[in-house]
GROMACS .gro file of C-alpha atoms in nm:
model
  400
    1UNK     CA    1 -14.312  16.736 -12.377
    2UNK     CA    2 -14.455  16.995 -12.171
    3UNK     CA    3 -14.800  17.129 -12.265
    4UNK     CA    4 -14.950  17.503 -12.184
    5UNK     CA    5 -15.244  17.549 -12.040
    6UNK     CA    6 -15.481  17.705 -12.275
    7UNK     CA    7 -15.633  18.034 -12.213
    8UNK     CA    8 -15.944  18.099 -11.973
    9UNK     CA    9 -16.193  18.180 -12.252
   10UNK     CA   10 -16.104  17.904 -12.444
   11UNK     CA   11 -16.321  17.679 -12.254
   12UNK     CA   12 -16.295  17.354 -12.568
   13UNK     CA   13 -15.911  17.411 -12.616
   14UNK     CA   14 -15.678  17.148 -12.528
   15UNK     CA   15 -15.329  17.216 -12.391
   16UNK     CA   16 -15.106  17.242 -12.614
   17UNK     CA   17 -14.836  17.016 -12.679
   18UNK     CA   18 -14.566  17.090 -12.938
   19UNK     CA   19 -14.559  16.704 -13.113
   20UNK     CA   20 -14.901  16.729 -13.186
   21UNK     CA   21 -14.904  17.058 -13.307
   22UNK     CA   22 -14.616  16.997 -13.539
   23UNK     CA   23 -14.793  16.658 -13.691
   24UNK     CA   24 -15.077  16.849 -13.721
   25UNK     CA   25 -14.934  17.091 -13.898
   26UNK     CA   26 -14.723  16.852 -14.147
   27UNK     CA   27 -15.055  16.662 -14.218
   28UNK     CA   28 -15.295  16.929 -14.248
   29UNK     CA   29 -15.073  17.032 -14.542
   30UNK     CA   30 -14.974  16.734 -14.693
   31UNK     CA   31 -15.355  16.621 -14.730
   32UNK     CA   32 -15.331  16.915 -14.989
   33UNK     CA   33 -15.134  16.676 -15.230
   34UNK     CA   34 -15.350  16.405 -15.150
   35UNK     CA   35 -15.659  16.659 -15.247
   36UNK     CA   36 -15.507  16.854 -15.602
   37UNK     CA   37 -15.572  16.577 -15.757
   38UNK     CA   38 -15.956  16.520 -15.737
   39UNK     CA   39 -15.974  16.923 -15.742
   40UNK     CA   40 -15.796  16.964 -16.084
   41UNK     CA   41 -15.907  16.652 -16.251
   42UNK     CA   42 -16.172  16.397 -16.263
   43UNK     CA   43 -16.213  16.236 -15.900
   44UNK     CA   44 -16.256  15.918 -16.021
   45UNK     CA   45 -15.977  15.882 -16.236
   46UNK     CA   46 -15.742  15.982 -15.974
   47UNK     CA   47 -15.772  15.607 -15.874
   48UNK     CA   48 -15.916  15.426 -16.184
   49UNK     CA   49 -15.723  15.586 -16.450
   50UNK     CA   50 -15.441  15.773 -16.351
   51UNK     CA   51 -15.302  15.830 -16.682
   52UNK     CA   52 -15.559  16.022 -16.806
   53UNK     CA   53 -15.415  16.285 -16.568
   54UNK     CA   54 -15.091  16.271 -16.705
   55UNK     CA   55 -14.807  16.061 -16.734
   56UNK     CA   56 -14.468  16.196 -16.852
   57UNK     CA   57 -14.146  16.104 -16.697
   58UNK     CA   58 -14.223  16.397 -16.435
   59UNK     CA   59 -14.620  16.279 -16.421
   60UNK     CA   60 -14.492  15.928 -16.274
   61UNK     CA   61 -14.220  16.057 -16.040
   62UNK     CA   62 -14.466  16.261 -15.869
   63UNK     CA   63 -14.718  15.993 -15.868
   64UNK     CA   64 -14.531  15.731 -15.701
   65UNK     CA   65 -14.356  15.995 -15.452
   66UNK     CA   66 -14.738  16.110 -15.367
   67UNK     CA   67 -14.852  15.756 -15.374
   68UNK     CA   68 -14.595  15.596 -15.171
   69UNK     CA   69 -14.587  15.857 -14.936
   70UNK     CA   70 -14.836  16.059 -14.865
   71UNK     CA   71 -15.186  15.909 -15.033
   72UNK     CA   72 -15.374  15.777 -14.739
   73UNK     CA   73 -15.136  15.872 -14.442
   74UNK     CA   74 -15.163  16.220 -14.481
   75UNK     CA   75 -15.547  16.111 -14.374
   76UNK     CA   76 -15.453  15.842 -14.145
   77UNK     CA   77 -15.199  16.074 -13.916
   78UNK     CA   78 -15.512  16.326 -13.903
   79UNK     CA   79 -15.729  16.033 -13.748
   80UNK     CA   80 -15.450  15.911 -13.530
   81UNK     CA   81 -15.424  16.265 -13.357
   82UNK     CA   82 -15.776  16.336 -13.330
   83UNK     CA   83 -15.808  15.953 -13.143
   84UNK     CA   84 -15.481  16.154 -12.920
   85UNK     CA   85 -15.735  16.470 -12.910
   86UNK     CA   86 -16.041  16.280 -12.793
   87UNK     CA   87 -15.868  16.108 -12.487
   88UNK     CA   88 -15.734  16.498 -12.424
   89UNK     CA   89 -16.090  16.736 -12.396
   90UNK     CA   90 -16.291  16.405 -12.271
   91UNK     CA   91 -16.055  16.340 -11.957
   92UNK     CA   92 -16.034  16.745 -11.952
   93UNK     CA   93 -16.447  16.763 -11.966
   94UNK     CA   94 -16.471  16.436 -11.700
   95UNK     CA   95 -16.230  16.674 -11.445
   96UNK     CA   96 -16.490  16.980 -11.512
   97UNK     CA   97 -16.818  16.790 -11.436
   98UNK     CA   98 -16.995  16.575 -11.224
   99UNK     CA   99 -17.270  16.505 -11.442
  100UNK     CA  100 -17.280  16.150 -11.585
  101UNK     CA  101 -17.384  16.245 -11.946
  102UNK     CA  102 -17.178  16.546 -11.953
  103UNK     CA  103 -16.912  16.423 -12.171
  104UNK     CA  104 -17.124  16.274 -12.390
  105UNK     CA  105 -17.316  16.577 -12.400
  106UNK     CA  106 -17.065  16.823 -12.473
  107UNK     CA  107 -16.858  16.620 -12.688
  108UNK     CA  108 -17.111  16.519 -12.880
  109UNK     CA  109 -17.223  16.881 -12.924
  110UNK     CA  110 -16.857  16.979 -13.032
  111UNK     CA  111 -16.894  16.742 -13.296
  112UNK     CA  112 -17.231  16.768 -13.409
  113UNK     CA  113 -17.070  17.154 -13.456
  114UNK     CA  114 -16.811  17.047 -13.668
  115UNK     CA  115 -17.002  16.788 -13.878
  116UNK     CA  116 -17.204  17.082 -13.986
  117UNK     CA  117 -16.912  17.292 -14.091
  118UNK     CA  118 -16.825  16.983 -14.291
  119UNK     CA  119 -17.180  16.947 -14.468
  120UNK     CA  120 -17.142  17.318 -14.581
  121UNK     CA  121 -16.801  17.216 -14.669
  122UNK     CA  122 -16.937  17.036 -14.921
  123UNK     CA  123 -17.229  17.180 -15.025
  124UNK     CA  124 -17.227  17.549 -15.042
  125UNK     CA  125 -16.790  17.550 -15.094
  126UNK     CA  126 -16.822  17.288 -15.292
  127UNK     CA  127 -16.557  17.053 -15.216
  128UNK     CA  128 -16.678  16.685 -15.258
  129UNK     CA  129 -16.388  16.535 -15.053
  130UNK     CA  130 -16.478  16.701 -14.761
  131UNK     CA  131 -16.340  16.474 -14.433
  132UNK     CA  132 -16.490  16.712 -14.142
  133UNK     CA  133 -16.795  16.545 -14.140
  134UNK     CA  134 -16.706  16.174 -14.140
  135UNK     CA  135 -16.446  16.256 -13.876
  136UNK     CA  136 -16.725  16.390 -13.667
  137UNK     CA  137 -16.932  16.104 -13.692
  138UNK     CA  138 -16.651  15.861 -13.655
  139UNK     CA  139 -16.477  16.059 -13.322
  140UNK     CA  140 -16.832  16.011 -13.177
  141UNK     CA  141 -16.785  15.612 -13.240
  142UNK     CA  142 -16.464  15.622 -13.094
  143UNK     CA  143 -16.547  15.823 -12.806
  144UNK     CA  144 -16.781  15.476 -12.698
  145UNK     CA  145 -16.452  15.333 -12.661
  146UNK     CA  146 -16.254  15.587 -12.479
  147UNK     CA  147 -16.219  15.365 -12.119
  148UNK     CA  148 -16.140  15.037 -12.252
  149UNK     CA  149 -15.777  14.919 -12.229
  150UNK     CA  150 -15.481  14.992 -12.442
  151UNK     CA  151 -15.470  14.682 -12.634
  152UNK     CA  152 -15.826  14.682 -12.681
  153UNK     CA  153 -15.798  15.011 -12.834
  154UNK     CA  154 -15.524  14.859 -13.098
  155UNK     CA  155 -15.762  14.535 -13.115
  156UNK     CA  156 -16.060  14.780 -13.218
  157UNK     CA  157 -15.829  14.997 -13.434
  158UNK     CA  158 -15.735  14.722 -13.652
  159UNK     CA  159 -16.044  14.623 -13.760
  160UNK     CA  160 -16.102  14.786 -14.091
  161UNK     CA  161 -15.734  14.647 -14.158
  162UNK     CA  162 -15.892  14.321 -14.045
  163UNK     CA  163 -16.195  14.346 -14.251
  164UNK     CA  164 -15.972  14.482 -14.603
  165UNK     CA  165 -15.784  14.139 -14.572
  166UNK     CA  166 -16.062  13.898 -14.470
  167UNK     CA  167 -16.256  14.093 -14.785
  168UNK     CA  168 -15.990  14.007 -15.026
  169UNK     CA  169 -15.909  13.675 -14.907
  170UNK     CA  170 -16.278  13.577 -14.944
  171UNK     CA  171 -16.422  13.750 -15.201
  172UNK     CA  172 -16.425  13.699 -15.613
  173UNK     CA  173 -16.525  13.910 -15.829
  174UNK     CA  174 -16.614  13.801 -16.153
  175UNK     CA  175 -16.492  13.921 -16.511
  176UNK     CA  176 -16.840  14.018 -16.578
  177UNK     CA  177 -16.879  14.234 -16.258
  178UNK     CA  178 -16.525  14.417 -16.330
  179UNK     CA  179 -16.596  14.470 -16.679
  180UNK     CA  180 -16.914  14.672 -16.549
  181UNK     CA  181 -16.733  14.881 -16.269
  182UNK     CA  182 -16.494  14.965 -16.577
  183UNK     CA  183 -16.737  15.090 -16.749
  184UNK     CA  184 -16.926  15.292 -16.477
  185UNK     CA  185 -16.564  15.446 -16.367
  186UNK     CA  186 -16.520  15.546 -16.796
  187UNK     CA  187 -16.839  15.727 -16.751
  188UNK     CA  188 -16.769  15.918 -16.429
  189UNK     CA  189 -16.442  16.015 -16.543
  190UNK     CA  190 -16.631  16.189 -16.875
  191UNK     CA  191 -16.917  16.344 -16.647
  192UNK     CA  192 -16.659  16.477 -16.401
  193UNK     CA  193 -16.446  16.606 -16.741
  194UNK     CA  194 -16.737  16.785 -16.851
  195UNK     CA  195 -16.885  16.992 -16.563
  196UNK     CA  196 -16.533  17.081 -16.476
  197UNK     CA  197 -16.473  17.191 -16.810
  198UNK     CA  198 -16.798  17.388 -16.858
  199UNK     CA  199 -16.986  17.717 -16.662
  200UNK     CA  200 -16.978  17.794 -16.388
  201UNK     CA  201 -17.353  17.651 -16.358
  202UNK     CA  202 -17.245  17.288 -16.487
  203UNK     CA  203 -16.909  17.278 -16.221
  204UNK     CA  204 -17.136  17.358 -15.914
  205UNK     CA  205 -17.459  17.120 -16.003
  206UNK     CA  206 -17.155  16.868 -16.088
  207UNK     CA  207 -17.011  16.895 -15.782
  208UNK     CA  208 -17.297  16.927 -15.531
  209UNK     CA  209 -17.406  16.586 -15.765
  210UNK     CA  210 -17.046  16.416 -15.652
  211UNK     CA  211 -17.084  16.498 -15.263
  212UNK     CA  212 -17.439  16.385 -15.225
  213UNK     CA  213 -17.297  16.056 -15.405
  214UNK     CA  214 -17.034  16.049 -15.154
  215UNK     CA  215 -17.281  16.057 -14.873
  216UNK     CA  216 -17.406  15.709 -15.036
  217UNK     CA  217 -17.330  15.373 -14.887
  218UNK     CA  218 -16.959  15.448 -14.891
  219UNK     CA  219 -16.971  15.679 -14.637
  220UNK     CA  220 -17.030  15.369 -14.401
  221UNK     CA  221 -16.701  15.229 -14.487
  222UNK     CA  222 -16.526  15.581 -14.445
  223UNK     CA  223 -16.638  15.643 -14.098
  224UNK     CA  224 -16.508  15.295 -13.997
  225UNK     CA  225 -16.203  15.358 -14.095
  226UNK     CA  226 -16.170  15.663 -13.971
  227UNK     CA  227 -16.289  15.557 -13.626
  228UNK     CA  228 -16.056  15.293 -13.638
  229UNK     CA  229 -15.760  15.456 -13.676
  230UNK     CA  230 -15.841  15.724 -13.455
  231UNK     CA  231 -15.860  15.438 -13.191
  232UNK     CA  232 -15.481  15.368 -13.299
  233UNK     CA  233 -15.431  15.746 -13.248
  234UNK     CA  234 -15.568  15.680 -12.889
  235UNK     CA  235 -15.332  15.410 -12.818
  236UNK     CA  236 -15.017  15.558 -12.950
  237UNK     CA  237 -15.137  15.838 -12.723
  238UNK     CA  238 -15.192  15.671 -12.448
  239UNK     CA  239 -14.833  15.481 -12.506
  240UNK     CA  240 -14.646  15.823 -12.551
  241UNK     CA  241 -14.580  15.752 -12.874
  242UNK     CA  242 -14.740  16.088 -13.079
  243UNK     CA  243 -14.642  16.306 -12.776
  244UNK     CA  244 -14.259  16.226 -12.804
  245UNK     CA  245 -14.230  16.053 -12.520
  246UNK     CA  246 -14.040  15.728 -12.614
  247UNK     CA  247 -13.671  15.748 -12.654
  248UNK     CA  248 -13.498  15.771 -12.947
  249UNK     CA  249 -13.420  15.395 -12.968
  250UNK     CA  250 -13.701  15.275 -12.981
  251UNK     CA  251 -13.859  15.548 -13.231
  252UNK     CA  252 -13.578  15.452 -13.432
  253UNK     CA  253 -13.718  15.125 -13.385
  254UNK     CA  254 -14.122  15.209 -13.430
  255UNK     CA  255 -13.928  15.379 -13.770
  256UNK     CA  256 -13.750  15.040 -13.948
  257UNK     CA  257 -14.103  14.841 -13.878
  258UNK     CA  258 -14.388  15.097 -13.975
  259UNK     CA  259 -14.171  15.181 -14.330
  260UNK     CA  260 -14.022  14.788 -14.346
  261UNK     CA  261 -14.358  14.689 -14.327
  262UNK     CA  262 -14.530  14.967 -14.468
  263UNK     CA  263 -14.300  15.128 -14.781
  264UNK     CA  264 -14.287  14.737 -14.948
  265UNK     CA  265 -14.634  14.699 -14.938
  266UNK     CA  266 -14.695  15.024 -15.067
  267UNK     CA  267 -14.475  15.000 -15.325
  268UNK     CA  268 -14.636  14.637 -15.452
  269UNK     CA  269 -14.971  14.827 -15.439
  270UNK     CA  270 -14.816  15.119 -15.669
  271UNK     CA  271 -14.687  14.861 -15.920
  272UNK     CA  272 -15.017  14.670 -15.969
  273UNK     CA  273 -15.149  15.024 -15.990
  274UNK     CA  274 -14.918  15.058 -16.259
  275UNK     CA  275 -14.894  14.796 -16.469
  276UNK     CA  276 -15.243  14.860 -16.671
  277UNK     CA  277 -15.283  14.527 -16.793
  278UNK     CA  278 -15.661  14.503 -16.691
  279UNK     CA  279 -15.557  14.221 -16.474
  280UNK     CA  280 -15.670  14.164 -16.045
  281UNK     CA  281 -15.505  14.364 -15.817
  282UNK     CA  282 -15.433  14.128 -15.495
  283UNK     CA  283 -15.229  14.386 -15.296
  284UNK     CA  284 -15.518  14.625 -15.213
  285UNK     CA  285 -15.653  14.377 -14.889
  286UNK     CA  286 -15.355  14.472 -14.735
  287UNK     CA  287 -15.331  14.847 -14.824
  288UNK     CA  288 -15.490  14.951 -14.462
  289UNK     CA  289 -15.196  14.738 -14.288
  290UNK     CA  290 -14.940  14.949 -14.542
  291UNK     CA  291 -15.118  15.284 -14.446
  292UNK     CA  292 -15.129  15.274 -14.076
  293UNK     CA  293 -14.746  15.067 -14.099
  294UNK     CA  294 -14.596  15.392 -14.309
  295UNK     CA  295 -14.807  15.653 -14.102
  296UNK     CA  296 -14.653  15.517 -13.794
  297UNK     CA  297 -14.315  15.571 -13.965
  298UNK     CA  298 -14.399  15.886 -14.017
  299UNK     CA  299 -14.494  15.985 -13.638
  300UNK     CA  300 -14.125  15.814 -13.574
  301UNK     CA  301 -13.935  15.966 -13.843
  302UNK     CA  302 -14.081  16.305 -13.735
  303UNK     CA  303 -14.058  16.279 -13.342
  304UNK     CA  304 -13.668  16.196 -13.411
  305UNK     CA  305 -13.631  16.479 -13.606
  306UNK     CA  306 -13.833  16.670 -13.312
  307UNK     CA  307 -13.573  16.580 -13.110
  308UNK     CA  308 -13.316  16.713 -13.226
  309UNK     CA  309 -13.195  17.114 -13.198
  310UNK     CA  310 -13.173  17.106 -13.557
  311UNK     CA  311 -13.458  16.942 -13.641
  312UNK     CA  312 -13.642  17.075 -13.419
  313UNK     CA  313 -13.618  17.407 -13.541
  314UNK     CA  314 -13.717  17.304 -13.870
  315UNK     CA  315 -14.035  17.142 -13.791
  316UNK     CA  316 -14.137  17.437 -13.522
  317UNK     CA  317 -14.321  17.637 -13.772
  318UNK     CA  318 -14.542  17.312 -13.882
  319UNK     CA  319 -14.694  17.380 -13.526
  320UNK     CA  320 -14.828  17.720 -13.633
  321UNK     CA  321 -14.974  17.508 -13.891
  322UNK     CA  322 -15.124  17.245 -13.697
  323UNK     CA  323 -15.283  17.540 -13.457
  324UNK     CA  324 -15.469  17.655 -13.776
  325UNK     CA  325 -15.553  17.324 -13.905
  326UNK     CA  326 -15.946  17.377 -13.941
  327UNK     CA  327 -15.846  17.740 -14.140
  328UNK     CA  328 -15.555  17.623 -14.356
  329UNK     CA  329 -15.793  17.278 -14.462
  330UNK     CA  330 -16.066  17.546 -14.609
  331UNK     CA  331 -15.825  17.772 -14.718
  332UNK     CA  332 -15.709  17.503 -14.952
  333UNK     CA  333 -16.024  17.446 -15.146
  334UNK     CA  334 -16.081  17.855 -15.148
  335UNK     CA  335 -15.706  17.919 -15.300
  336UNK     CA  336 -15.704  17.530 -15.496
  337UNK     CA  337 -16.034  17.406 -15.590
  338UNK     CA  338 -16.179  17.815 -15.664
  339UNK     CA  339 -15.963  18.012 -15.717
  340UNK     CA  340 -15.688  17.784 -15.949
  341UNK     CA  341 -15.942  17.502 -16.084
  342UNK     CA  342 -16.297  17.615 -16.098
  343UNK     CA  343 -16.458  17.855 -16.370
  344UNK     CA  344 -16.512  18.113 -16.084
  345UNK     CA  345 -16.154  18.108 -16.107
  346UNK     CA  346 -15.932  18.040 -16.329
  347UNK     CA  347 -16.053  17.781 -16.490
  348UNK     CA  348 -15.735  17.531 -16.549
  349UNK     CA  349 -15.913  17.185 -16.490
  350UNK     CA  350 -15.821  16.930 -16.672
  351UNK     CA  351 -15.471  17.120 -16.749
  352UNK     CA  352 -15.231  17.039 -16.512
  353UNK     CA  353 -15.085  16.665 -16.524
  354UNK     CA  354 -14.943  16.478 -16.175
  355UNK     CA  355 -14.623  16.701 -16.126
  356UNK     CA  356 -14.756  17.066 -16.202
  357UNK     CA  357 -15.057  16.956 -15.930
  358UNK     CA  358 -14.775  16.857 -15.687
  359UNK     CA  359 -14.565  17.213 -15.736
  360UNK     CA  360 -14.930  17.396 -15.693
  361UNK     CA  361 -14.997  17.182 -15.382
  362UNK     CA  362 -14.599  17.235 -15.283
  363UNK     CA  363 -14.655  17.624 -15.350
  364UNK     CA  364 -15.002  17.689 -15.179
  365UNK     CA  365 -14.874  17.516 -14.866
  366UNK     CA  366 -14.560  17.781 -14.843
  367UNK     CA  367 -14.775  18.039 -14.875
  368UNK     CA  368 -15.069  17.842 -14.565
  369UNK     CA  369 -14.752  17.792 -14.334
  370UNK     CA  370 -14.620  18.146 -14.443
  371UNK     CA  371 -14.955  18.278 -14.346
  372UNK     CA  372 -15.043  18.099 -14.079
  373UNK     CA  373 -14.686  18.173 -13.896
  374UNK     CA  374 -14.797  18.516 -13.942
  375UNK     CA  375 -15.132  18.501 -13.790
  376UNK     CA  376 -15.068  18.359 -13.468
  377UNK     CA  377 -14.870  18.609 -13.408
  378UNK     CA  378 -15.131  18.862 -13.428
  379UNK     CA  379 -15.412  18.647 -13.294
  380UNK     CA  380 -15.450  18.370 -13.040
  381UNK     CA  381 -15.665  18.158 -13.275
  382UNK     CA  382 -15.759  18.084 -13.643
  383UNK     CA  383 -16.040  18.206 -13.847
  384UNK     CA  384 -16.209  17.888 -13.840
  385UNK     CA  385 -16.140  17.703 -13.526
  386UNK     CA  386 -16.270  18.082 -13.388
  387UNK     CA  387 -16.596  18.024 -13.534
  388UNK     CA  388 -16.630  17.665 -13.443
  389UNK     CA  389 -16.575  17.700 -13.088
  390UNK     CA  390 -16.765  17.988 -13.031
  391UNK     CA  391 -17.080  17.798 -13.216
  392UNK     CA  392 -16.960  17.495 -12.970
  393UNK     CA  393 -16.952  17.749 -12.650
  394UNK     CA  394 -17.255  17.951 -12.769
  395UNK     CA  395 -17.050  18.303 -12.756
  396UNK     CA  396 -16.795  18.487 -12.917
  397UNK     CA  397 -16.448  18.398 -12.812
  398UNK     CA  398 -16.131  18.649 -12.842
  399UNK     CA  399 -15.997  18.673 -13.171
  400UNK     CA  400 -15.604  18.870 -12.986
   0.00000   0.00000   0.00000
């Protein structure tokens, strides 16, 4: 796949190369159905009590499509490319200087940039669910990890998988204990229900209250996965895997493993999800080995489409997308979580079950791609990524 160098005052921008613009691109908007839920309805009963959402015939299709498809990979193929991007600006920054910390230095700065765009993410746009920021913290992780081998970086990449399953293989938790994290999950669900059904006030204390909750001890576990699967990313990179480099054979074959692994495990996961009998779930140790299995179905199933004229042509667009990522992510939770959910808005928490959230999300993105299509062929860069690598490069970079 050949990649074009970027333009001279564009000092942080990677070349670009059309597979990872186009992934980009599909996963940027597909986090959006990942997102609609926790922006139109209680976050926490998005996982512990789904039918409180909705659940008609067309609630459960759409849940299980989302759920088998898209929850968790949407995320994972983000962290995957930017593992691919962090082997791309720190070989491109080694080449440009000399310095032994520099880097560090000026990747650590680029990040540091972008973790703060994240904080304000959450806190003065008000999204909760932010991912900027752990994905700053957790490139900087990876980054410690850049030189070492290729099977070291799938050895370090599987940990959190490795953890999930020694976790639920060892661990018991008793009746008592689940009872009580029942509970506690009833009572967010009604707290989350009632600032997001009240003033405008209530919905922004409520959710400036749910983000400083996510910054919690959680946010441990979150940047460990992250990092880990951005170390993936780095190895499929460094394999040839995300750039289209492998022949169709043996994406066809990277295809029947990630979803035969992946789509059976999922769907186990989805049924104990589903069956509401307050019994254990057993299938969740293994839900990091279905995520990263199906995501790397995904990169296959994709790249063969990307290889073919048809296909191809299809997908194109997505890199538009991709090239806007940072500007479409925000422009979701200005269009979603504002504009269609909040009371600044128009004020329809709480009134859209599991398959009206999906035909928003499905919607919104037609009009991003639409728009972002569009833009690039005005300007030479996005809204967002503009302002981030100016702050990174301490000037103001061309807009045309």
């Amino acid at each position: 796949m050949t990649a074009a160098a970027p333009p001279a005052d564009e000092p942080d921008g990677a070349p670009r190369l059309i597979q990872l613009d186009v992934l980009r691109g599909v996963a940027i908007l597909a986090i959006l159905f990942m997102n609609i839920g926790e922006m139109g309805a209680s976050m926490t009963a998005n996982w512990s009590d789904i039918r409180h959402i909705g659940w008609s015939g067309a609630d459960r299709i759409a849940w299980w499509t989302q759920t088998l498809l898209v929850e968790g990979t949407a995320r994972a193929l983000l962290e995957m490319l930017f593992g691919a991007g962090m082997l791309i600006l720190t070989d491109r920054f080694a080449a440009a200087s000399d310095h032994p910390l520099g880097v560090t230095l000026r990747y650590g700065w680029r990040n540091l940039v972008l973790w703060a765009l994240g904080i304000a993410h959450m806190f003065l746009l008000l999204w909760p669910g932010d991912i900027l920021h752990t994905y700053a913290v957790a490139a900087l992780l990876a980054c410690a990890a850049r030189r070492v081998s290729t099977r070291a970086l799938i050895v370090l990449g599987l940990s959190y998988a490795a953890f999930t399953l020694a976790a639920g293989l060892t661990t018991q938790v008793p009746a008592a204990a689940r009872a009580q994290a029942a509970a506690a999950d009833a009572a967010a669900v009604v707290r989350e229900d009632a600032f997001g059904h009240g003033d405008r006030a209530a919905w922004t204390a409520g959710q400036r209250r749910v983000a400083l909750e996510r910054l919690g001890g959680e946010e441990i576990v979150y940047v460990w996965e992250a990092a880990a699967t951005m170390l993936v990313g780095a190895a499929l990179f460094r394999m040839g895997a995300l750039q289209g480099g492998w022949s169709r054979r043996r994406y066809r074959r990277m295809l029947a493993w990630g979803y035969g692994i992946g789509l059976p495990l999922r769907i186990a996961g989805a049924w104990e999800a589903t069956r509401f009998d307050g019994q254990v779930g057993h299938v969740w140790m293994v839900e990091d080995i279905a995520r990263l299995a199906t995501t790397a179905g995904h990169v296959a199933g994709l790249a063969l489409l990307l290889s073919h004229p048809r296909g191809r042509a299809w997908l194109v667009p997505f890199a538009a997308a991709g090239r806007c990522a940072l500007t479409v992510y925000i422009a979701q939770t200005l269009i979603v979580s504002w504009l269609i959910f909040s009371p600044y808005g128009l004020g329809l928490y709480g009134r859209m079950g599991w398959a009206a959230m999906m035909a928003v999300a499905f919607a919104v993105d037609a009009l991003l791609l639409a728009a972002a299509v569009g833009w690039l062929r005005r300007f030479r860069i996005a809204p967002v990524e503009w302002l981030w690598r100016s702050l990174v490069e301490g000037r103001l970079l061309r807009l045309r």
